[in-house]
PDB file of C-alpha atoms in Angstrom:
ATOM      1  CA  ASP A  24      -0.043  -0.006  -0.216  1.00 47.00           C
ATOM      2  CA  PRO A  25       1.818   3.194  -1.033  1.00 51.00           C
ATOM      3  CA  GLY A  26      -0.295   5.404   1.337  1.00 48.00           C
ATOM      4  CA  ALA A  27       0.617   3.434   4.111  1.00 50.00           C
ATOM      5  CA  THR A  28       3.142   5.449   5.081  1.00 50.00           C
ATOM      6  CA  MET A  29       1.586   9.470   6.345  1.00 50.00           C
ATOM      7  CA  VAL A  30      -1.478   9.889   7.678  1.00 51.00           C
ATOM      8  CA  PHE A  31      -4.023  11.370   6.142  1.00 48.00           C
ATOM      9  CA  THR A  32      -7.489  12.267   6.180  1.00 49.00           C
ATOM     10  CA  ALA A  33      -9.943  11.112   2.900  1.00 47.00           C
ATOM     11  CA  GLY A  34     -13.081  10.298   3.674  1.00 50.00           C
ATOM     12  CA  GLY A  35     -12.674  10.275   7.949  1.00 57.00           C
ATOM     13  CA  ALA A  36     -10.043   7.364   7.531  1.00 65.00           C
ATOM     14  CA  LEU A  37      -6.839   7.409   8.651  1.00 69.00           C
ATOM     15  CA  LYS A  38      -3.924   5.954   8.548  1.00 70.00           C
ATOM     16  CA  PRO A  39      -1.078   5.337  10.532  1.00 71.00           C
ATOM     17  CA  VAL A  40       2.452   6.663   9.489  1.00 73.00           C
ATOM     18  CA  GLY A  41       4.630   2.869   9.824  1.00 73.00           C
ATOM     19  CA  GLY A  42       1.626   0.940   8.455  1.00 73.00           C
ATOM     20  CA  HIS A  43      -0.507  -2.024   9.818  1.00 71.00           C
ATOM     21  CA  VAL A  44       2.176  -3.816  12.182  1.00 74.00           C
ATOM     22  CA  LEU A  45       3.559  -0.299  13.787  1.00 73.00           C
ATOM     23  CA  SER A  46      -0.368   1.176  14.635  1.00 70.00           C
ATOM     24  CA  HIS A  47      -0.670  -2.072  17.086  1.00 74.00           C
ATOM     25  CA  ALA A  48       2.834  -2.225  18.351  1.00 76.00           C
ATOM     26  CA  SER A  49       2.073   1.679  19.805  1.00 78.00           C
ATOM     27  CA  THR A  50       0.977   2.449  22.568  1.00 84.00           C
ATOM     28  CA  VAL A  51       0.948   6.143  22.540  1.00 85.00           C
ATOM     29  CA  ARG A  52      -1.112   8.009  19.960  1.00 84.00           C
ATOM     30  CA  MET A  53      -0.525  11.304  18.723  1.00 86.00           C
ATOM     31  CA  PHE A  54      -1.759  13.634  16.375  1.00 87.00           C
ATOM     32  CA  LEU A  55      -0.585  16.630  14.690  1.00 87.00           C
ATOM     33  CA  ARG A  56      -2.271  19.363  12.758  1.00 88.00           C
ATOM     34  CA  LYS A  57      -1.110  22.891  11.040  1.00 90.00           C
ATOM     35  CA  GLY A  58      -3.373  25.612  12.990  1.00 90.00           C
ATOM     36  CA  ARG A  59      -3.598  29.110  12.264  1.00 91.00           C
ATOM     37  CA  GLY A  60      -0.553  31.224  10.619  1.00 89.00           C
ATOM     38  CA  ASP A  61       2.636  29.470  11.690  1.00 89.00           C
ATOM     39  CA  GLU A  62       0.764  27.379  14.706  1.00 92.00           C
ATOM     40  CA  ARG A  63       0.949  23.993  15.001  1.00 93.00           C
ATOM     41  CA  ILE A  64      -0.975  21.792  17.284  1.00 93.00           C
ATOM     42  CA  ALA A  65       0.197  18.217  19.147  1.00 92.00           C
ATOM     43  CA  LYS A  66      -3.010  16.219  20.199  1.00 91.00           C
ATOM     44  CA  LEU A  67      -2.915  13.234  22.729  1.00 90.00           C
ATOM     45  CA  SER A  68      -5.656  11.025  21.551  1.00 84.00           C
ATOM     46  CA  ASP A  69      -4.249   7.531  23.514  1.00 83.00           C
ATOM     47  CA  SER A  70      -1.443   6.891  26.371  1.00 88.00           C
ATOM     48  CA  PRO A  71      -1.052   4.619  29.065  1.00 90.00           C
ATOM     49  CA  ASP A  72      -0.059   7.295  31.609  1.00 92.00           C
ATOM     50  CA  ARG A  73      -1.336  10.607  30.246  1.00 92.00           C
ATOM     51  CA  PRO A  74      -4.477  12.140  30.088  1.00 93.00           C
ATOM     52  CA  GLU A  75      -5.955  13.115  26.933  1.00 93.00           C
ATOM     53  CA  GLY A  76      -4.960  16.948  25.746  1.00 93.00           C
ATOM     54  CA  GLU A  77      -3.722  19.366  23.137  1.00 94.00           C
ATOM     55  CA  ALA A  78      -0.624  22.197  23.058  1.00 94.00           C
ATOM     56  CA  THR A  79       0.010  24.570  20.736  1.00 95.00           C
ATOM     57  CA  TYR A  80       3.484  25.127  19.523  1.00 94.00           C
ATOM     58  CA  LYS A  81       5.466  26.732  16.572  1.00 94.00           C
ATOM     59  CA  LEU A  82       8.289  25.774  14.361  1.00 88.00           C
ATOM     60  CA  ALA A  83      11.421  28.258  14.514  1.00 89.00           C
ATOM     61  CA  GLU A  84      14.790  28.555  13.619  1.00 90.00           C
ATOM     62  CA  GLY A  85      16.070  27.144  16.979  1.00 91.00           C
ATOM     63  CA  GLY A  86      13.155  24.456  17.081  1.00 90.00           C
ATOM     64  CA  TRP A  87       9.515  24.078  19.033  1.00 87.00           C
ATOM     65  CA  GLU A  88       8.740  27.106  20.821  1.00 91.00           C
ATOM     66  CA  ASP A  89       5.776  27.303  23.100  1.00 91.00           C
ATOM     67  CA  VAL A  90       2.542  29.486  21.917  1.00 88.00           C
TER      68      VAL A  90
END
């Protein structure tokens, strides 16, 4: 499956990065999406020891910066 290496939404379907095998091996699920302007949003969806939540950040020359 050539699309198995990326996550995308097409008709509501999500595909895990790394394909079917890694989707079953992972214990943490995080979704990354573009926000307004330079902002990005990371959403923690499933984790055995962390609550669900979102964090906003932006990519700068020196790396990630909190917004």
